[in-house]
Short mmCIF file of C-alpha atoms in Angstrom, two decimals:
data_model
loop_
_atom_site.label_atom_id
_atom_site.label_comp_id
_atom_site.label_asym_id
_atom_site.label_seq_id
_atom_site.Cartn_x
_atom_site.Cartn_y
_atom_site.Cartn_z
CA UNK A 20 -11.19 80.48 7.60
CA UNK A 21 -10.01 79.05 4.78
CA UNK A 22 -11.44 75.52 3.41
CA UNK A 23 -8.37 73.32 3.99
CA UNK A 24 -7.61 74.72 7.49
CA UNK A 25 -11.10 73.86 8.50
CA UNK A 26 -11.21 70.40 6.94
CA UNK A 27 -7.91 70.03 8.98
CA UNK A 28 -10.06 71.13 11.95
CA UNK A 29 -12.83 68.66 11.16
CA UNK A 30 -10.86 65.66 10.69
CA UNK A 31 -9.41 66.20 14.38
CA UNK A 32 -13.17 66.51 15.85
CA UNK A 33 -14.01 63.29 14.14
CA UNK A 34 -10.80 61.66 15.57
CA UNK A 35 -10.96 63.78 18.73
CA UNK A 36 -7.25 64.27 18.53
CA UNK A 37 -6.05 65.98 22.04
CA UNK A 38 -2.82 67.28 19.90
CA UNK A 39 -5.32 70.28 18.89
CA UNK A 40 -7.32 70.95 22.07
CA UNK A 41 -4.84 74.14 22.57
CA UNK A 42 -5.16 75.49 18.88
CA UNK A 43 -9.45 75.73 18.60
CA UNK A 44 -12.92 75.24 20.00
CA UNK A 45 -15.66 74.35 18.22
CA UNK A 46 -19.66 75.04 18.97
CA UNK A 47 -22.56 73.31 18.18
CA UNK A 48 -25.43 75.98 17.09
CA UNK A 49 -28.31 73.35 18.02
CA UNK A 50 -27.08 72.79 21.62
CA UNK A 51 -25.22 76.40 22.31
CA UNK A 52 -22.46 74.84 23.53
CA UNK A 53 -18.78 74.71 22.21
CA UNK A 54 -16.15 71.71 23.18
CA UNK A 55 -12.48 70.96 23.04
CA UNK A 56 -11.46 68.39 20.11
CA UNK A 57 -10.79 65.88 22.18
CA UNK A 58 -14.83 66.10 24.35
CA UNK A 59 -15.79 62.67 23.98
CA UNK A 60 -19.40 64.02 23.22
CA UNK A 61 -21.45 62.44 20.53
CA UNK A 62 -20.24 64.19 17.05
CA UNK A 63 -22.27 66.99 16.02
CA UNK A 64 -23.49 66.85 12.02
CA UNK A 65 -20.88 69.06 10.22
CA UNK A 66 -23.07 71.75 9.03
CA UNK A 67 -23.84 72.44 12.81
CA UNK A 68 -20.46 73.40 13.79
CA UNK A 69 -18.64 76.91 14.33
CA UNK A 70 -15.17 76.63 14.77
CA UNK A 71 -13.39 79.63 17.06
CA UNK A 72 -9.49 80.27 17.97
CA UNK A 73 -10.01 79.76 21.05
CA UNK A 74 -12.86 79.81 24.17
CA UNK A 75 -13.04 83.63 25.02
CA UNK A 76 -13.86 84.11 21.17
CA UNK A 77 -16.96 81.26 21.39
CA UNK A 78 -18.18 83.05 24.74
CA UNK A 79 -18.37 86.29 22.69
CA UNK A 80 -20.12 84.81 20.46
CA UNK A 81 -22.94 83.55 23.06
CA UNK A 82 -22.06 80.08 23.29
CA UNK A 83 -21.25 78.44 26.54
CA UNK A 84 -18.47 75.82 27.65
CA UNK A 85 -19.15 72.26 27.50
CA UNK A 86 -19.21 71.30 31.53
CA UNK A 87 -17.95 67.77 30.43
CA UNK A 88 -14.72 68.64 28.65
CA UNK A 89 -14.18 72.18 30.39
CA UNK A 90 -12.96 74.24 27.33
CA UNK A 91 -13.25 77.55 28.96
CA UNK A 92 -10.34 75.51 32.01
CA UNK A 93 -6.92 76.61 31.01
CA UNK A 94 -5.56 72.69 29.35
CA UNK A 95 -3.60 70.40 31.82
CA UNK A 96 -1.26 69.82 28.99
CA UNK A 97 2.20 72.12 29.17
CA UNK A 98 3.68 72.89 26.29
CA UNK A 99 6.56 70.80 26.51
CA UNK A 100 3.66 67.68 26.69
CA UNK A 101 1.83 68.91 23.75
CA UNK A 102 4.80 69.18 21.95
CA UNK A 103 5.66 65.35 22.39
CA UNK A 104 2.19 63.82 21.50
CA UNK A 105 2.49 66.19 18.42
CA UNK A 106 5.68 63.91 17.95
CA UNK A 107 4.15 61.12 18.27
CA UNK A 108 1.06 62.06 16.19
CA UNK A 109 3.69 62.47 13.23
CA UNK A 110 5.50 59.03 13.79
CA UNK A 111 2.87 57.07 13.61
CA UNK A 112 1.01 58.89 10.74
CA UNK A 113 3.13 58.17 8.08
CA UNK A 114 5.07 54.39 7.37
CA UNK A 115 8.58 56.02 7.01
CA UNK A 116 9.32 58.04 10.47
CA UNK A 117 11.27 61.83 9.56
CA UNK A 118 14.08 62.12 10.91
CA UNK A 119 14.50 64.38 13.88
CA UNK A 120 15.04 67.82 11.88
CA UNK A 121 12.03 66.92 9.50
CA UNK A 122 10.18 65.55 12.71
CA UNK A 123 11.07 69.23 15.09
CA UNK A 124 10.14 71.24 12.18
CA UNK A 125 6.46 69.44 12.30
CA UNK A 126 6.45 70.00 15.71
CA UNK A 127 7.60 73.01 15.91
CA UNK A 128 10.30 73.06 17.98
CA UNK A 129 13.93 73.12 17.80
CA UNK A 130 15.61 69.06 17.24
CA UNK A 131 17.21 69.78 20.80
CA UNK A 132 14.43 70.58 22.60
CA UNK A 133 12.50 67.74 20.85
CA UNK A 134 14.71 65.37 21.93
CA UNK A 135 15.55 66.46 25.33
CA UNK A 136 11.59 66.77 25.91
CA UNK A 137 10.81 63.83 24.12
CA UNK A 138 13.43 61.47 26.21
CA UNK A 139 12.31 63.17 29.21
CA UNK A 140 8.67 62.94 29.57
CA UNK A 141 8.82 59.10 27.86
CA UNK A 142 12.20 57.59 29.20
CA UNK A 143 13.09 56.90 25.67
CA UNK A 144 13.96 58.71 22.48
CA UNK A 145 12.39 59.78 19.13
CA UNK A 146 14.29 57.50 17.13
CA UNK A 147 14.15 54.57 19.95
CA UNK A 148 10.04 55.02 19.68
CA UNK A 149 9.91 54.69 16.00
CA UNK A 150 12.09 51.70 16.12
CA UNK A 151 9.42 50.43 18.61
CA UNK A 152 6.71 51.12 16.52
CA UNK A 153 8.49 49.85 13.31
CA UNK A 154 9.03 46.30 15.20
CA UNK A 155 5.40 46.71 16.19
CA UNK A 156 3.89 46.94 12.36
CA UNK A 157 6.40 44.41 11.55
CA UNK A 158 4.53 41.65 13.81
CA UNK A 159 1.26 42.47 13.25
CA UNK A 160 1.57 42.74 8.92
CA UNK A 161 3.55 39.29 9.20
CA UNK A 162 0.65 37.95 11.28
CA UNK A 163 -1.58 39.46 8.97
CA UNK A 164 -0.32 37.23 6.24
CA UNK A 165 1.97 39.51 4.40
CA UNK A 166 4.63 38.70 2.20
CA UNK A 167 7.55 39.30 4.68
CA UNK A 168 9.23 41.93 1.51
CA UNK A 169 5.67 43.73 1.65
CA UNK A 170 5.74 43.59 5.77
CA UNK A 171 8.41 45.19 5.90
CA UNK A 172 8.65 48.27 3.72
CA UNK A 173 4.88 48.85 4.83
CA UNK A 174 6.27 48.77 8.78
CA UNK A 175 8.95 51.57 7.45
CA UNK A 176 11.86 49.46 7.23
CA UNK A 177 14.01 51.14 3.86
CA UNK A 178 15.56 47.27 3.21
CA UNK A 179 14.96 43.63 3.87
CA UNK A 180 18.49 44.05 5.27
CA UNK A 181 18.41 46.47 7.79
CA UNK A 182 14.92 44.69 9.09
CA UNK A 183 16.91 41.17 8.56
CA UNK A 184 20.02 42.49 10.89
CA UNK A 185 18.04 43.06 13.83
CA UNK A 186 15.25 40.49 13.78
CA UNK A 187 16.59 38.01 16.35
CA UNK A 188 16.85 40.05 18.94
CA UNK A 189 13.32 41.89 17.93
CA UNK A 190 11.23 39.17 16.93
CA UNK A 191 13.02 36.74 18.17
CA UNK A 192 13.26 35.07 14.98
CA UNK A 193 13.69 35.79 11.38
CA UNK A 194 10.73 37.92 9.75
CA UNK A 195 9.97 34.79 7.36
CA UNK A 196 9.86 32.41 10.64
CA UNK A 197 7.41 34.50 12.40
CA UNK A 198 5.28 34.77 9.28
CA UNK A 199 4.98 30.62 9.47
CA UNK A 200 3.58 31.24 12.88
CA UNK A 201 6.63 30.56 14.64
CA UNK A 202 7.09 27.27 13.26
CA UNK A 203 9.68 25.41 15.50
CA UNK A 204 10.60 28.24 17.97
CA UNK A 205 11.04 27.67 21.69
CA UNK A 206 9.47 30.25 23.20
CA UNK A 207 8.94 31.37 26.86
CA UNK A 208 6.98 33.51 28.46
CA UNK A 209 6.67 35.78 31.32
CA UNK A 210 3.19 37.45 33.14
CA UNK A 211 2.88 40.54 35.02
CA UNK A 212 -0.15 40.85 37.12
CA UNK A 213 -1.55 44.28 38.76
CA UNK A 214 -4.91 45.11 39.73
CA UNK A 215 -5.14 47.43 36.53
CA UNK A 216 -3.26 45.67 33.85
CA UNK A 217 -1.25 42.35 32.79
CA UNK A 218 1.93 42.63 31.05
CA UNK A 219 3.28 39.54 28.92
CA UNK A 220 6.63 39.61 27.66
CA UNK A 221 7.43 36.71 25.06
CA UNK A 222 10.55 35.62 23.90
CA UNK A 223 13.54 32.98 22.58
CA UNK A 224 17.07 32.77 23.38
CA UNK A 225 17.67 34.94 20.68
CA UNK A 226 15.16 37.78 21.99
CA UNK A 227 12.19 39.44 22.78
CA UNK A 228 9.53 38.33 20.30
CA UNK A 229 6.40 40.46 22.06
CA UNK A 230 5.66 42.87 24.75
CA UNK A 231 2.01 43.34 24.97
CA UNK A 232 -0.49 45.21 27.49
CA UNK A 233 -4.15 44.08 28.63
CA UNK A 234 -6.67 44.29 31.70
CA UNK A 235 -7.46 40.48 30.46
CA UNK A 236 -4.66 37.90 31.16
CA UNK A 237 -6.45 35.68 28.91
CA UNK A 238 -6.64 37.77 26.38
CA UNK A 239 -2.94 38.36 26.23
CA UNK A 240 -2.37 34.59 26.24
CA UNK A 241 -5.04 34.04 23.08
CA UNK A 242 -2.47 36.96 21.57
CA UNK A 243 0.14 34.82 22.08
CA UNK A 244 -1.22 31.71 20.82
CA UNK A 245 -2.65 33.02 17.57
CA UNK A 246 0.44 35.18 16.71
CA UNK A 247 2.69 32.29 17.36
CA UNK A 248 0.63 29.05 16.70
CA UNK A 249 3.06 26.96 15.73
CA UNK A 250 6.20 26.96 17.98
CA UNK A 251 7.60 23.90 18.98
CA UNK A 252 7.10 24.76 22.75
CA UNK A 253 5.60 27.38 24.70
CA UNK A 254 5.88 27.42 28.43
CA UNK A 255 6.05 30.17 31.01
CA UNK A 256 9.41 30.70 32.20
CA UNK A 257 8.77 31.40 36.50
CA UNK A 258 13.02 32.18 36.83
CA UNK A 259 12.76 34.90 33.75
CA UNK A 260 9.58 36.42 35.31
CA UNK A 261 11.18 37.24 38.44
CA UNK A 262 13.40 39.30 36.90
CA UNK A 263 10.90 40.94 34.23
CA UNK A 264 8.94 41.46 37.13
CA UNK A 265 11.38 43.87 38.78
CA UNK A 266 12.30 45.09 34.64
CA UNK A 267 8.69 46.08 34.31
CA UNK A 268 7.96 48.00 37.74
CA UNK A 269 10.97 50.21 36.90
CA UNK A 270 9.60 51.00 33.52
CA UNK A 271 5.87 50.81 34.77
CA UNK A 272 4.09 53.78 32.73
CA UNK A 273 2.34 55.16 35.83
CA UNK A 274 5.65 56.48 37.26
CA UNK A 275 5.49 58.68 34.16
CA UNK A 276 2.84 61.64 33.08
CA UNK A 277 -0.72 60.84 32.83
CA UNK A 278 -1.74 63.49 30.17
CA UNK A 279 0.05 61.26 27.18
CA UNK A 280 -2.45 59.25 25.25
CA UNK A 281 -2.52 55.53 26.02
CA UNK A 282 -1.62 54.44 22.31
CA UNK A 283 1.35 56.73 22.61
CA UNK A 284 2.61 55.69 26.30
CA UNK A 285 1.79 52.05 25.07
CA UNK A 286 4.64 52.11 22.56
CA UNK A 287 6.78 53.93 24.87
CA UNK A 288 6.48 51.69 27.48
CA UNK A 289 7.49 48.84 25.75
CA UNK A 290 10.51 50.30 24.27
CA UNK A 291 11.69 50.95 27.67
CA UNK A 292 10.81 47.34 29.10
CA UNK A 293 12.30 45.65 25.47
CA UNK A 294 15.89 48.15 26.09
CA UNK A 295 16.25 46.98 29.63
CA UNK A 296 15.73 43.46 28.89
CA UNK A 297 18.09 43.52 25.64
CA UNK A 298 20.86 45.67 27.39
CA UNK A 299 21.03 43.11 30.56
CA UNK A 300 23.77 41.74 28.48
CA UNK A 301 27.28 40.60 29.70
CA UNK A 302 29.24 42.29 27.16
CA UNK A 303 27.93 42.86 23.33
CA UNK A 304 25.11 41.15 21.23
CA UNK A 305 26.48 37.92 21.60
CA UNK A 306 26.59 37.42 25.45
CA UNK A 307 22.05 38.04 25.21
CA UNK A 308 22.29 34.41 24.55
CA UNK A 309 24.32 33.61 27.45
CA UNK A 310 22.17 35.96 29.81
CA UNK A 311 18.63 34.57 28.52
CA UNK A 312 20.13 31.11 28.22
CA UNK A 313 21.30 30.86 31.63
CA UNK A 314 17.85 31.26 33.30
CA UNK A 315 16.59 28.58 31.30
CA UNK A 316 13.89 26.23 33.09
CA UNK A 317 14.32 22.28 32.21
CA UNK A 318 11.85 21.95 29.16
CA UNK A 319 11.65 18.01 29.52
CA UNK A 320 9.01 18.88 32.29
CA UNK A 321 6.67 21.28 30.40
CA UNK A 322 4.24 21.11 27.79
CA UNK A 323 5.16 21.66 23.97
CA UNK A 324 2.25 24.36 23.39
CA UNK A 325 0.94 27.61 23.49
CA UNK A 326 -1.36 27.94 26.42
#
C-alpha cells in the first residue's frame, strides 16, 4: 500500500471517521483482532496495525472480527447514506464549501444524484447546509473575539457584502453588533423540552439569531447568555414558542435516518427549523417583521436580561 494512502487510512482510525468503515479494516497484531474505523475501541499504537480491503481479506489472514463493532456484519449504511456523510465530511473540512460539481466529484457521484440524495435523506440541500454551517462559524468566530472582516472570510463567506446582506435575518443583527455581545438587541427566546433533548431557538424582529441543541436546558441558556451578554432585554417569548413548538416537531431529526452522524444531522436540523421559521412570511423579506412582530409579548412586564 502505498505511504500516503495509508496515512489517509490512519488519520481516519485516529478520528474514527464512519465515512470509511465500507472502504478498509484494520487489525491489531497484539490482540488478533481487526475493527471498522469507526470501533470506538481504545487506539492501537501505529506500528501495531495491519490495514486490509476489507474483512474476508483480515479473516484470511487469521485475525478475527471485533464483536463490539461487528466488521465481519455487512454495514447498516446504504450507499446512498454513505454517499451524503461523505458530503458532509467535505463541507465542513475546508472554510470555502465546493460547489456541487467540485463537491459530487469528491463524492463520487453524479451532482444529480448528490443532490436528490442529499435533500432526501436530510430535508435540506447541499448548498442550504453549507449556508447553515457558514452562519454557524460566523457566530461562534464573532464570539470568539474576531475581527468581524477575519470572522467572516474564515466562516467561508467570499465578501463582507454577501455576509452583510443576509445578517438580519441570520444573526439577527449585523456581524459587528453580535461581536459587541449583542449590545442593545431585544431578543426573545423560545424552549423545546423532550425527554432526550432541549431545543432553544433565539431571535429579534429581524431574525433568527441561534438555534442550538442540548440534553441540559441550562446549559443552552448559559449559551445564550455568554454569546449575547449584552442585549438590552432577553425574555422568553411563551406566544412564539407555541408555534416553534409545532416548527420543531415537524423538523424533529428523529423522523429522519439514524445512521447520519450527530454533528452532521445537527447542522441539518437546524437549517430545516431556521427555513421554516424564516419562510412563515406573509409575502417577501419584508413582511418577517410583520410575522415575528405580531406575536410580540408586552416587554414592560419582563425583565431586561439574559436568564
Amino acid at each position: 500500500m502505498a505511504a500516503a494512502a495509508e496515512e489517509q487510512r490512519w488519520k481516519a482510525l485516529v478520528s474514527r471517521d464512519r465515512t470509511w468503515d465500507a472502504d478498509f479494516v484494520y487489525a491489531v497484531v497484539t490482540t488478533g483482532v481487526y475493527c471498522r474505523p469507526s470501533c470506538t475501541t481504545s487506539t492501537p499504537l501505529r506500528r501495531n496495525v495491519r490495514f486490509f480491503p476489507n474483512w474476508a481479506a483480515a479473516n484470511a489472514a487469521g485475525f478475527a472480527p471485533c464483536k463490539r463493532c461487528r466488521p465481519d456484519l455487512q454495514s447498516a449504511l446504504t450507499p446512498q447514506t454513505e454517499a451524503v456523510i461523505r458530503a458532509c465530511a467535505a463541507l465542513h473540512q475546508g472554510k470555502h464549501a465546493p460547489v456541487l460539481n467540485e463537491l459530487a466529484t469528491k463524492v463520487g457521484v453524479s451532482r444529480f444524484h448528490l443532490h436528490r440524495t442529499f435533500k432526501k435523506t436530510l430535508g435540506v440541500t447541499p448548498g442550504e447546509y453549507a449556508e447553515e454551517l457558514r452562519w454557524k462559524r460566523l457566530s461562534t468566530l464573532l464570539t470568539l473575539g474576531y475581527s468581524v472582516s477575519d470572522a467572516i472570510y474564515q466562516a467561508g463567506f467570499g465578501a463582507v457584502s454577501r455576509a452583510y446582506e443576509k445578517a438580519k435575518f441570520n444573526l439577527g443583527m449585523t456581524p459587528a453588533a453580535w461581536r459587541s455581545g449583542g449590545v442593545g438587541a431585544a431578543i426573545w427566546y423560545a424552549i423545546v423540552e423532550s425527554d432526550s433533548e432541549c431545543v432553544l431557538v433565539a431571535g429579534t424582529d429581524s431574525g433568527i439569531c441561534m438555534i442550538a441543541e442540548d440534553k441540559s436546558l441550562s446549559a443552552l441558556l448559559q449559551i445564550l447568555k455568554s454569546c449575547l451578554p449584552s442585549a438590552s432585554a432577553c425574555w422568553r417569548d411563551g406566544k412564539r414558542e407555541a408555534w416553534i413548538i409545532q416548527a420543531v416537531e415537524q423538523n424533529n431529526p428523529r423522523h429522519l435516518m439514524s445512521n447520519i452522524p450527530a454533528e452532521y444531522e445537527s447542522v441539518a436540523f437546524s437549517a430545516r427549523l431556521r427555513k421554516r421559521i424564516l419562510n412563515a412570511r406573509i409575502d417577501g423579506p419584508l413582511a418577517l417583521h410583520a410575522n415575528l412582530s405580531r406575536l410580540r409579548l408586552d416587554r414592560s412586564s419582563l425583565p431586561l436580561s439574559c436568564p
